[in-house]
Tab-separated table of C-alpha atoms in Angstrom:
chain	number	residue	atom	x	y	z
A	8	MET	CA	93.924	89.598	119.349
A	9	LYS	CA	93.482	87.305	122.285
A	10	CYS	CA	96.224	87.844	124.884
A	11	MET	CA	97.564	84.999	126.954
A	12	THR	CA	100.567	83.829	128.930
A	13	LYS	CA	102.662	81.300	127.035
A	14	ILE	CA	105.971	80.677	128.779
A	15	ALA	CA	106.623	81.372	132.460
A	16	ILE	CA	110.313	82.260	132.657
A	17	GLY	CA	110.353	84.779	135.469
A	18	LEU	CA	109.678	87.838	133.295
A	19	ALA	CA	106.798	90.076	134.225
A	20	GLY	CA	103.618	90.147	132.204
A	21	TRP	CA	104.187	87.975	129.161
A	22	ALA	CA	101.055	88.885	127.236
A	23	VAL	CA	100.865	87.173	123.879
A	24	GLY	CA	98.345	87.503	121.074
A	25	LEU	CA	98.408	85.000	118.271
A	26	GLY	CA	97.318	85.391	114.740
A	27	ALA	CA	93.773	84.740	113.756
A	28	PRO	CA	92.961	82.493	110.862
A	29	ALA	CA	93.787	84.279	107.543
A	30	ILE	CA	91.436	83.647	104.647
A	31	ALA	CA	92.864	84.431	101.247
A	32	GLY	CA	91.120	86.431	98.555
A	33	ASN	CA	90.225	85.148	95.107
A	34	PRO	CA	92.791	82.838	93.447
A	35	GLN	CA	95.340	84.532	91.240
A	36	ASP	CA	94.215	82.691	88.127
A	37	ALA	CA	90.476	83.414	88.557
A	38	PRO	CA	88.882	86.095	86.360
A	39	GLU	CA	88.077	89.232	88.307
A	40	PRO	CA	84.327	89.931	88.434
A	41	ALA	CA	82.851	93.412	88.469
A	42	ALA	CA	83.104	95.134	91.847
A	43	GLU	CA	79.888	95.884	93.705
A	44	VAL	CA	81.572	98.714	95.593
A	45	SER	CA	84.578	100.981	95.056
A	46	ILE	CA	86.403	102.015	98.232
A	47	SER	CA	88.874	104.903	98.302
A	48	VAL	CA	91.111	105.194	101.388
A	49	THR	CA	93.200	108.384	101.611
A	50	GLU	CA	95.687	109.564	104.247
A	51	THR	CA	95.239	113.262	105.057
A	52	ALA	CA	97.773	115.866	106.157
A	53	ASP	CA	96.528	115.880	109.773
A	54	GLY	CA	97.122	112.135	110.259
A	55	SER	CA	93.517	111.046	109.899
A	56	TRP	CA	92.206	109.050	106.935
A	57	GLU	CA	89.191	109.504	104.699
A	58	VAL	CA	87.220	106.548	103.400
A	59	ALA	CA	84.732	106.866	100.531
A	60	TYR	CA	82.321	104.112	99.442
A	61	ARG	CA	80.639	104.131	96.029
A	62	PHE	CA	78.135	101.331	95.439
A	63	ASP	CA	76.927	100.154	92.056
A	64	GLU	CA	73.375	100.001	93.453
A	65	PRO	CA	71.727	102.063	96.249
A	66	GLN	CA	72.108	100.535	99.718
A	67	THR	CA	70.104	100.796	102.947
A	68	ALA	CA	72.648	99.611	105.531
A	69	LEU	CA	76.033	97.899	105.622
A	70	VAL	CA	77.897	95.672	108.081
A	71	LEU	CA	81.646	96.236	108.543
A	72	SER	CA	82.794	92.642	108.787
A	73	GLN	CA	86.518	92.587	109.560
A	74	ALA	CA	86.482	91.657	113.258
A	75	PRO	CA	84.270	89.809	115.760
A	76	VAL	CA	84.068	92.911	117.988
A	77	THR	CA	83.224	96.587	117.533
A	78	TYR	CA	86.080	99.086	117.650
A	79	ARG	CA	85.732	101.769	114.965
A	80	GLU	CA	85.444	105.494	115.591
A	81	TRP	CA	84.342	106.796	112.223
A	82	THR	CA	82.888	110.262	111.654
A	83	PRO	CA	80.427	110.485	108.742
A	84	LEU	CA	81.183	113.266	106.242
A	85	SER	CA	78.116	112.578	104.085
A	86	GLU	CA	74.607	113.805	104.787
A	87	GLY	CA	72.072	111.158	105.730
A	88	VAL	CA	74.654	108.580	106.903
A	89	ALA	CA	75.093	107.349	110.484
A	90	MET	CA	77.298	104.785	112.177
A	91	TRP	CA	75.602	102.021	114.196
A	92	ARG	CA	76.646	99.418	116.783
A	93	ILE	CA	74.491	96.511	117.892
A	94	GLY	CA	76.058	93.821	120.077
A	95	GLY	CA	79.138	92.520	118.260
A	96	MET	CA	78.192	94.193	114.973
A	97	GLU	CA	78.831	97.656	113.580
A	98	GLY	CA	78.443	99.439	110.279
A	99	PHE	CA	76.703	102.402	108.719
A	100	ALA	CA	73.172	103.103	107.509
A	101	PHE	CA	71.505	105.598	105.176
A	102	ARG	CA	68.468	107.702	105.999
A	103	GLU	CA	67.316	106.945	102.451
A	104	PRO	CA	68.852	104.357	100.091
A	105	ALA	CA	72.008	105.850	98.597
A	106	SER	CA	75.090	104.926	96.580
A	107	GLU	CA	77.830	106.954	98.315
A	108	ALA	CA	79.177	107.456	101.824
A	109	ARG	CA	82.278	109.238	103.145
A	110	PHE	CA	83.947	109.054	106.553
A	111	ARG	CA	86.900	110.432	108.497
A	112	ILE	CA	88.608	107.736	110.564
A	113	LYS	CA	91.384	107.531	113.110
A	114	PRO	CA	93.904	104.720	112.529
A	115	PHE	CA	93.155	101.935	115.012
A	116	SER	CA	96.328	100.159	116.201
A	117	GLY	CA	94.994	98.404	119.290
A	118	ASP	CA	94.523	94.710	119.991
A	119	LEU	CA	91.507	92.882	118.584
A	120	PRO	CA	90.523	89.352	119.651
A	121	ALA	CA	91.057	86.807	116.875
A	122	ALA	CA	91.531	89.494	114.211
A	123	TYR	CA	94.337	91.367	112.492
A	124	THR	CA	95.365	94.816	113.683
A	125	PRO	CA	93.811	97.340	111.239
A	126	PHE	CA	96.797	99.734	111.272
A	127	LEU	CA	100.244	98.403	112.224
A	128	ALA	CA	101.899	101.460	113.778
A	129	PHE	CA	105.669	101.656	113.238
A	130	SER	CA	107.647	103.760	115.716
A	131	ASP	CA	108.592	106.293	113.005
A	132	GLY	CA	104.935	107.108	112.252
A	133	SER	CA	104.525	104.865	109.223
A	134	TYR	CA	101.796	102.233	108.933
A	135	GLY	CA	100.990	98.822	107.605
A	136	VAL	CA	97.360	99.203	106.491
A	137	LEU	CA	95.094	96.149	106.405
A	138	SER	CA	93.064	96.448	103.202
A	139	GLY	CA	90.396	93.987	104.331
A	140	GLN	CA	89.297	96.128	107.289
A	141	PHE	CA	87.018	98.132	104.969
A	142	ARG	CA	85.017	95.249	103.508
A	143	VAL	CA	81.250	95.359	103.917
A	144	LYS	CA	78.214	93.080	103.812
A	145	PRO	CA	74.657	94.258	103.061
A	146	ILE	CA	71.934	94.182	105.703
A	147	ALA	CA	68.283	94.940	105.036
A	148	SER	CA	67.512	96.580	108.372
A	149	LEU	CA	69.094	97.164	111.777
A	150	ALA	CA	66.287	95.140	113.302
A	151	ASP	CA	67.867	92.129	111.632
A	152	ALA	CA	71.130	92.877	113.484
A	153	VAL	CA	69.279	92.992	116.814
A	154	ALA	CA	67.725	89.606	116.118
A	155	PHE	CA	71.001	88.093	114.926
A	156	ALA	CA	72.891	88.656	118.211
A	157	LYS	CA	76.246	87.488	116.831
A	158	SER	CA	79.352	89.141	115.374
A	159	ALA	CA	79.737	90.984	112.089
A	160	GLU	CA	82.065	88.270	110.810
A	161	GLU	CA	79.243	85.751	111.223
A	162	TRP	CA	76.609	87.827	109.420
A	163	PRO	CA	75.492	85.328	106.725
A	164	GLU	CA	75.449	87.666	103.709
A	165	PRO	CA	78.582	87.394	101.518
A	166	VAL	CA	81.133	90.197	101.489
A	167	MET	CA	80.465	92.612	98.651
A	168	THR	CA	83.084	92.385	95.913
A	169	SER	CA	85.260	95.471	96.244
A	170	ARG	CA	87.818	97.485	94.363
A	171	ILE	CA	89.971	99.204	97.003
A	172	SER	CA	92.421	102.026	96.349
A	173	LEU	CA	94.760	103.336	99.042
A	174	THR	CA	96.418	106.714	98.517
A	175	SER	CA	98.904	108.848	100.459
A	176	ALA	CA	101.301	111.727	99.844
A	177	ARG	CA	103.859	109.454	101.474
A	178	PRO	CA	105.289	106.390	99.695
A	179	VAL	CA	102.782	103.563	99.353
A	180	GLY	CA	104.769	100.355	99.223
A	181	SER	CA	107.693	101.121	96.935
A	182	LYS	CA	105.894	103.940	95.117
A	183	GLN	CA	106.570	107.571	95.979
A	184	GLY	CA	103.190	109.217	96.480
A	185	GLY	CA	101.707	106.101	94.957
A	186	VAL	CA	98.362	104.338	94.966
A	187	HIS	CA	97.742	100.728	95.935
A	188	THR	CA	94.760	99.103	94.223
A	189	GLU	CA	93.322	95.711	95.050
A	190	PHE	CA	90.273	93.615	94.227
A	191	LEU	CA	88.764	91.937	97.277
A	192	SER	CA	85.928	89.436	97.257
A	193	ASP	CA	86.354	88.027	100.751
A	194	GLY	CA	88.969	87.582	103.436
A	195	ASP	CA	91.461	89.931	104.986
A	196	GLY	CA	93.135	91.235	101.847
A	197	THR	CA	96.739	92.223	102.454
A	198	ILE	CA	98.784	94.742	104.444
A	199	VAL	CA	100.079	97.775	102.546
A	200	TYR	CA	103.064	99.750	103.790
A	201	VAL	CA	102.623	103.558	103.948
A	202	GLY	CA	105.675	105.547	105.021
A	203	SER	CA	109.293	106.377	104.284
A	204	LEU	CA	111.204	103.339	105.566
A	205	ALA	CA	113.373	101.622	102.991
A	206	PRO	CA	112.366	98.000	102.418
A	207	VAL	CA	114.784	95.416	103.780
A	208	GLU	CA	115.659	92.192	101.985
A	209	GLY	CA	117.452	89.298	103.607
A	210	ASP	CA	118.280	85.792	102.477
A	211	SER	CA	114.879	84.522	103.565
A	212	PHE	CA	112.555	87.532	103.643
A	213	ARG	CA	111.709	90.950	102.294
A	214	GLY	CA	109.750	93.629	104.062
A	215	TYR	CA	109.872	96.423	106.637
A	216	ILE	CA	111.699	96.306	109.970
A	217	ASP	CA	110.922	98.956	112.577
A	218	PRO	CA	114.093	100.982	113.302
A	219	GLY	CA	113.103	101.188	116.977
A	220	LEU	CA	113.508	97.441	117.563
A	221	PRO	CA	116.618	96.515	119.589
A	222	ALA	CA	119.555	95.372	117.487
A	223	TRP	CA	120.139	92.334	119.712
A	224	LEU	CA	116.822	90.948	118.510
A	225	THR	CA	116.852	91.944	114.839
A	226	GLY	CA	120.522	91.105	114.275
A	227	GLY	CA	119.892	87.367	114.037
A	228	PHE	CA	116.429	87.607	112.560
A	229	ASP	CA	117.366	86.701	108.988
A	230	ALA	CA	119.403	83.685	110.063
A	231	ASP	CA	116.646	82.493	112.398
A	232	LEU	CA	113.977	82.848	109.746
A	233	ALA	CA	116.138	81.085	107.146
A	234	THR	CA	116.597	78.146	109.537
A	235	ILE	CA	112.888	78.002	110.324
A	236	PHE	CA	111.852	78.022	106.661
A	237	SER	CA	114.485	75.392	105.891
A	238	MET	CA	113.096	73.111	108.604
A	239	LEU	CA	109.519	73.612	107.417
A	240	ALA	CA	110.506	73.037	103.781
A	241	LYS	CA	112.215	69.774	104.742
A	242	GLY	CA	109.131	68.613	106.629
A	243	TRP	CA	106.668	69.587	103.907
A	244	GLY	CA	108.878	68.351	101.103
A	245	HIS	CA	108.901	71.666	99.250
A	246	GLY	CA	109.965	75.257	99.753
A	247	LEU	CA	108.001	78.449	99.211
A	248	LYS	CA	107.591	79.935	95.754
A	249	ASP	CA	109.074	83.230	96.889
A	250	LYS	CA	110.639	84.838	99.936
A	251	ALA	CA	108.310	85.539	102.820
A	252	ARG	CA	107.197	89.119	103.323
A	253	VAL	CA	107.673	90.464	106.860
A	254	PHE	CA	106.428	93.490	108.816
A	255	MET	CA	108.166	93.794	112.210
A	256	VAL	CA	106.725	96.603	114.328
A	257	PHE	CA	107.963	98.071	117.614
A	258	GLY	CA	105.582	99.558	120.176
A	259	GLY	CA	108.117	100.918	122.672
A	260	TYR	CA	109.471	99.914	126.082
A	261	GLN	CA	106.734	101.548	128.168
A	262	SER	CA	104.634	98.494	129.062
A	263	LYS	CA	105.743	95.864	131.575
A	264	GLY	CA	107.086	92.518	130.471
A	265	LEU	CA	106.800	91.514	126.834
A	266	ASP	CA	103.855	91.872	124.465
A	267	LEU	CA	104.179	89.891	121.258
A	268	LYS	CA	101.442	89.432	118.686
A	269	GLY	CA	101.112	88.927	114.986
A	270	GLY	CA	99.717	86.800	112.207
A	271	ALA	CA	100.090	85.464	108.683
A	272	ILE	CA	98.231	86.599	105.582
A	273	ASP	CA	99.178	84.518	102.545
A	274	ASP	CA	103.001	84.898	102.412
A	275	LEU	CA	103.113	87.890	104.816
A	276	LEU	CA	104.213	87.566	108.455
A	277	THR	CA	103.443	90.368	110.894
A	278	LEU	CA	105.039	90.718	114.321
A	279	GLN	CA	104.310	93.484	116.816
A	280	MET	CA	106.614	93.675	119.831
A	281	SER	CA	106.757	95.962	122.822
A	282	GLY	CA	107.596	95.949	126.525
A	283	ALA	CA	110.352	96.725	129.003
A	284	ASP	CA	111.802	93.207	128.743
A	285	LEU	CA	113.029	93.997	125.226
A	286	ALA	CA	115.480	96.601	126.541
A	287	ASP	CA	118.203	94.066	127.391
A	288	PRO	CA	119.295	90.899	125.575
A	289	THR	CA	117.352	87.923	126.940
A	290	PRO	CA	117.914	84.396	125.594
A	291	GLU	CA	114.400	83.296	126.582
A	292	ILE	CA	112.875	86.073	124.491
A	293	ARG	CA	114.968	85.065	121.482
A	294	THR	CA	113.730	81.476	121.948
A	295	TYR	CA	110.168	82.676	122.221
A	296	VAL	CA	110.392	84.886	119.118
A	297	ARG	CA	111.766	81.917	117.185
A	298	TRP	CA	108.723	79.864	118.191
A	299	PHE	CA	106.449	82.725	117.202
A	300	LEU	CA	108.094	83.027	113.791
A	301	ALA	CA	107.833	79.267	113.298
A	302	HIS	CA	104.126	79.253	114.176
A	303	GLU	CA	103.300	82.020	111.700
A	304	ALA	CA	105.633	80.588	109.046
A	305	ALA	CA	103.825	77.247	109.391
A	306	HIS	CA	100.606	79.030	108.405
A	307	ILE	CA	102.259	80.115	105.138
A	308	PHE	CA	103.063	76.489	104.313
A	309	GLN	CA	99.575	75.378	105.382
A	310	ARG	CA	98.036	77.617	102.739
A	311	GLU	CA	100.768	77.287	100.089
A	312	LEU	CA	99.147	74.449	98.113
A	313	GLY	CA	95.688	73.930	99.624
A	314	ASN	CA	92.277	75.518	99.184
A	315	ASP	CA	92.071	78.339	101.723
A	316	ALA	CA	88.291	78.530	101.450
A	317	VAL	CA	88.199	75.030	102.951
A	318	LEU	CA	91.253	74.821	105.203
A	319	PHE	CA	90.830	78.264	106.765
A	320	SER	CA	87.061	78.531	106.660
A	321	ASP	CA	85.566	80.182	109.736
A	322	ASN	CA	82.652	77.776	109.538
A	323	GLY	CA	81.778	75.848	112.679
A	324	GLY	CA	84.421	76.908	115.202
A	325	HIS	CA	87.235	74.685	113.972
A	326	ALA	CA	90.284	76.942	114.119
A	327	TRP	CA	91.967	74.055	115.979
A	328	VAL	CA	92.591	72.502	112.538
A	329	HIS	CA	95.248	75.021	111.511
A	330	GLU	CA	96.224	76.620	114.833
A	331	GLY	CA	96.848	73.359	116.643
A	332	SER	CA	99.029	71.911	113.898
A	333	ALA	CA	100.931	75.182	113.509
A	334	ASN	CA	101.656	75.020	117.234
A	335	ALA	CA	102.871	71.424	116.967
A	336	PHE	CA	105.188	72.281	114.065
A	337	ALA	CA	106.477	75.398	115.832
A	338	TYR	CA	107.185	73.672	119.136
A	339	ARG	CA	109.143	70.951	117.334
A	340	ILE	CA	111.235	73.620	115.588
A	341	GLY	CA	111.503	75.685	118.772
A	342	ALA	CA	112.876	72.652	120.587
A	343	ASP	CA	115.440	72.043	117.863
A	344	LEU	CA	116.658	75.630	118.273
A	345	ALA	CA	116.494	75.715	122.096
A	346	ASP	CA	119.477	75.201	124.400
A	347	ASN	CA	117.600	72.488	126.330
A	348	PRO	CA	115.022	70.860	124.015
A	349	GLU	CA	113.558	68.481	126.608
A	350	ALA	CA	113.023	71.220	129.190
A	351	TYR	CA	111.532	73.479	126.518
A	352	LEU	CA	109.002	70.876	125.367
A	353	ALA	CA	108.069	69.929	128.931
A	354	GLU	CA	107.375	73.560	129.745
A	355	VAL	CA	105.290	74.368	126.693
A	356	TYR	CA	103.234	71.168	126.838
A	357	ALA	CA	102.531	71.701	130.519
A	358	SER	CA	100.891	74.943	129.404
A	359	GLU	CA	99.020	73.259	126.521
A	360	TYR	CA	97.637	70.541	128.802
A	361	LYS	CA	96.588	72.987	131.512
A	362	ASP	CA	94.867	75.399	129.114
A	363	CYS	CA	93.117	72.649	127.172
A	364	VAL	CA	91.739	70.941	130.281
A	365	ALA	CA	90.587	74.277	131.689
A	366	HIS	CA	88.503	74.892	128.583
A	367	LEU	CA	87.070	71.367	128.332
A	368	GLU	CA	85.901	71.651	131.930
A	369	GLN	CA	83.617	74.441	130.745
A	370	ALA	CA	82.589	73.545	127.178
A	371	PRO	CA	83.397	71.464	124.084
A	372	LEU	CA	86.339	72.620	122.014
A	373	VAL	CA	84.038	73.600	119.146
A	374	GLU	CA	82.533	76.318	121.371
A	375	ALA	CA	85.843	77.994	122.226
A	376	ARG	CA	85.346	81.020	119.999
A	377	ASP	CA	81.771	81.578	121.140
A	378	ARG	CA	83.072	81.680	124.706
A	379	GLY	CA	85.868	84.102	123.875
A	380	ASN	CA	88.576	81.508	124.511
A	381	PHE	CA	90.444	81.329	121.201
A	382	ARG	CA	93.460	80.079	123.142
A	383	ALA	CA	91.786	76.655	123.440
A	384	TYR	CA	92.165	76.118	119.697
A	385	TYR	CA	95.947	76.355	120.097
A	386	ALA	CA	96.192	74.187	123.208
A	387	CYS	CA	93.662	71.428	122.482
A	388	GLY	CA	94.408	71.640	118.759
A	389	ASP	CA	98.075	70.957	119.468
A	390	LEU	CA	97.205	67.792	121.388
A	391	ILE	CA	94.919	66.723	118.527
A	392	ALA	CA	97.793	67.307	116.093
A	393	LEU	CA	100.137	65.158	118.200
A	394	ALA	CA	97.497	62.423	118.338
A	395	THR	CA	97.018	62.663	114.568
A	396	ASP	CA	100.756	62.200	114.097
A	397	ALA	CA	100.831	59.201	116.458
A	398	MET	CA	97.851	57.464	114.814
A	399	LEU	CA	99.716	57.184	111.511
A	400	PRO	CA	102.821	54.982	111.975
A	401	GLU	CA	103.846	55.374	108.320
A	402	HIS	CA	103.266	59.130	108.196
A	403	ASP	CA	104.080	62.237	110.196
A	404	LEU	CA	102.045	65.405	110.657
A	405	TYR	CA	103.629	66.968	107.563
A	406	ASP	CA	102.449	64.024	105.446
A	407	PHE	CA	98.982	64.407	106.907
A	408	TRP	CA	98.876	68.097	106.000
A	409	ASN	CA	100.057	67.397	102.466
A	410	ALA	CA	97.171	64.940	102.126
A	411	LEU	CA	94.749	67.405	103.728
A	412	GLN	CA	95.842	70.154	101.324
A	413	THR	CA	95.305	67.874	98.339
A	414	ALA	CA	91.876	66.814	99.615
A	415	SER	CA	90.896	70.455	100.160
A	416	THR	CA	91.362	71.180	96.441
A	417	GLN	CA	89.050	68.331	95.510
A	418	THR	CA	86.003	69.353	97.533
A	419	VAL	CA	83.549	72.225	97.593
A	420	ASP	CA	82.450	71.394	101.134
A	421	THR	CA	83.824	73.910	103.648
A	422	ASP	CA	83.370	71.570	106.641
A	423	ARG	CA	87.077	71.320	107.333
A	424	ALA	CA	86.605	69.294	110.531
A	425	ALA	CA	84.806	66.569	108.576
A	426	LEU	CA	87.523	66.681	105.915
A	427	TYR	CA	90.218	66.441	108.601
A	428	PHE	CA	88.809	63.191	109.959
A	429	GLN	CA	88.103	61.778	106.495
A	430	VAL	CA	91.760	62.250	105.530
A	431	LEU	CA	92.890	60.771	108.836
A	432	GLU	CA	90.849	57.616	108.174
A	433	LYS	CA	92.029	57.346	104.556
A	434	LEU	CA	95.651	57.423	105.709
A	435	GLY	CA	94.968	54.409	107.918
A	436	ALA	CA	94.131	55.738	111.389
A	437	PRO	CA	92.154	53.189	113.467
A	438	ALA	CA	88.425	53.932	113.465
A	439	ASP	CA	88.073	53.774	117.267
A	440	LYS	CA	90.860	56.307	117.774
A	441	VAL	CA	89.379	58.645	115.166
A	442	GLU	CA	86.052	58.498	117.000
A	443	ARG	CA	87.785	59.382	120.261
A	444	LEU	CA	89.412	62.360	118.531
A	445	ARG	CA	86.017	63.478	117.228
A	446	ALA	CA	84.744	63.398	120.794
A	447	PHE	CA	87.662	65.673	121.739
A	448	VAL	CA	86.183	68.322	119.429
A	449	TRP	CA	82.443	68.051	120.035
A	450	GLN	CA	81.976	66.713	123.589
A	451	LYS	CA	82.284	68.253	127.036
A	452	PRO	CA	83.735	65.418	129.132
A	453	GLY	CA	82.638	64.880	132.699
A	454	ASP	CA	86.268	64.539	133.760
A	455	ALA	CA	88.276	66.745	131.415
A	456	SER	CA	91.695	65.837	132.808
A	457	GLY	CA	90.946	62.114	132.760
A	458	PHE	CA	89.522	62.375	129.235
A	459	VAL	CA	92.641	64.083	127.858
A	460	GLN	CA	94.954	61.622	129.640
A	461	THR	CA	93.005	58.618	128.333
A	462	MET	CA	92.899	59.940	124.790
A	463	MET	CA	96.624	60.699	124.621
A	464	ALA	CA	97.532	57.369	126.240
A	465	SER	CA	95.352	55.516	123.710
A	466	VAL	CA	97.582	56.753	120.865
A	467	GLY	CA	100.815	55.998	122.727
A	468	LEU	CA	101.510	59.505	124.062
A	469	PRO	CA	100.787	59.245	127.819
A	470	ILE	CA	100.745	62.314	130.033
A	471	ALA	CA	102.185	62.006	133.555
A	472	LEU	CA	100.842	63.993	136.511
A	473	ASN	CA	102.155	64.362	140.060
A	474	ASP	CA	100.205	63.619	143.245
A	475	GLU	CA	98.644	67.094	143.112
A	476	GLY	CA	97.368	66.487	139.574
A	477	ALA	CA	99.875	68.861	137.933
A	478	PHE	CA	101.504	68.037	134.595
A	479	THR	CA	105.020	66.604	134.819
A	480	SER	CA	105.703	65.121	131.369
A	481	ILE	CA	104.313	63.867	128.061
A	482	THR	CA	105.653	61.143	125.798
A	483	LEU	CA	105.932	62.747	122.357
A	484	LYS	CA	106.632	59.680	120.211
A	485	ALA	CA	104.488	56.554	120.180
A	486	ASP	CA	106.345	53.217	120.349
A	487	ALA	CA	104.662	52.079	117.115
A	488	ASP	CA	105.774	55.135	115.135
A	489	ARG	CA	108.047	54.425	112.223
A	490	LYS	CA	107.784	58.072	111.159
A	491	SER	CA	106.674	60.942	113.374
A	492	LEU	CA	107.054	64.665	114.031
A	493	HIS	CA	109.145	63.891	117.137
A	494	GLN	CA	111.360	61.248	115.551
């Protein structure tokens, strides 16, 4: 996941990775089609895992499509099978078309840019295993991969429908020596717990909490999460159907500063924390973790009632749609929970402005992922979300997202950027301001700082700079607003 500095509070090395867009699998009420491939994933006694693929028809080569970078170290156990890597793609190929392949793999728990961690490593040796990491797409020849020159996620063939089974001698979820089975047509699947920790259930969540995490941080976790979900439910106008699932993982105190990363898959929040700054109680870290929880919890609400295939589509480089709004929601909640809300918002929006302008000086927002700058979707997307809120005097950003969710269920078009602006216009946003917001996404301005200042001022949210051109403040509520996120 992309690492970045978020809040400068005098602690060394705040490296933060934020969750990539999660794309759900097939809807619960849809009939399950026949699987094109059966995948068996088995933990072995020596700590490695074995993965076996069985295809319904012979295959020539496959693309492993879970992440936009290569990272796997898989050892083939079948004759006539070899792993391959070409640019940002990797997979395996057969000497002759075949229907089976077996591998020994090492659990990968490292950071991946804009992708979920394949194996969440708890400090006691247990794992949260991402089922979607094993999904594959067909490819006719490796020459096609050379010509493609993009990532495996972008390979245009659809993911093969899969029946995945995960087995261990240790408990799998709540089952002793159990087996987890799952049908997967696309997306990241889910995260399956493998290990001996007892599940924890609080007032607002259920899941697995790493016993190595410091008590000063986990002690107030349930209360914090309950408050966050209550605030989001009030804004959205509805609560969640069930308690959120949570995996909180501790990576130790060895690294400097604080490293915090995670994501949201359907109703599951994952947080991975490590670093020397966790050793002693620190109010700023508690504030930051609250923001992080709020950001990921906002993703759960974003996908609660909408069509994920539209709202979280990876088509066209528009992660700003969900990441920017999640940031805006989370910063509002973070401010409400902070000791000094005004100082908190000034600090975080100074960072958003700086990071957004830095990207726009180099390229349009739509090209952020191609340039390896996923952070721009959070920063520029947040400013777009604030502008969206300000353009609609009778509505706030929650109202907009409710309308966007409804619209997403009534279209088969996965161009979520186009849908975003259509909904904005239908709710009454002025056409000239919508056009300016479109330019924010697709144009590289000649003067990035001036462009951002002009755009935000045009919707009643001016940004103030000092004589050296550094951010000093932003107005977060337009004068014309009768309802807004920052009421």
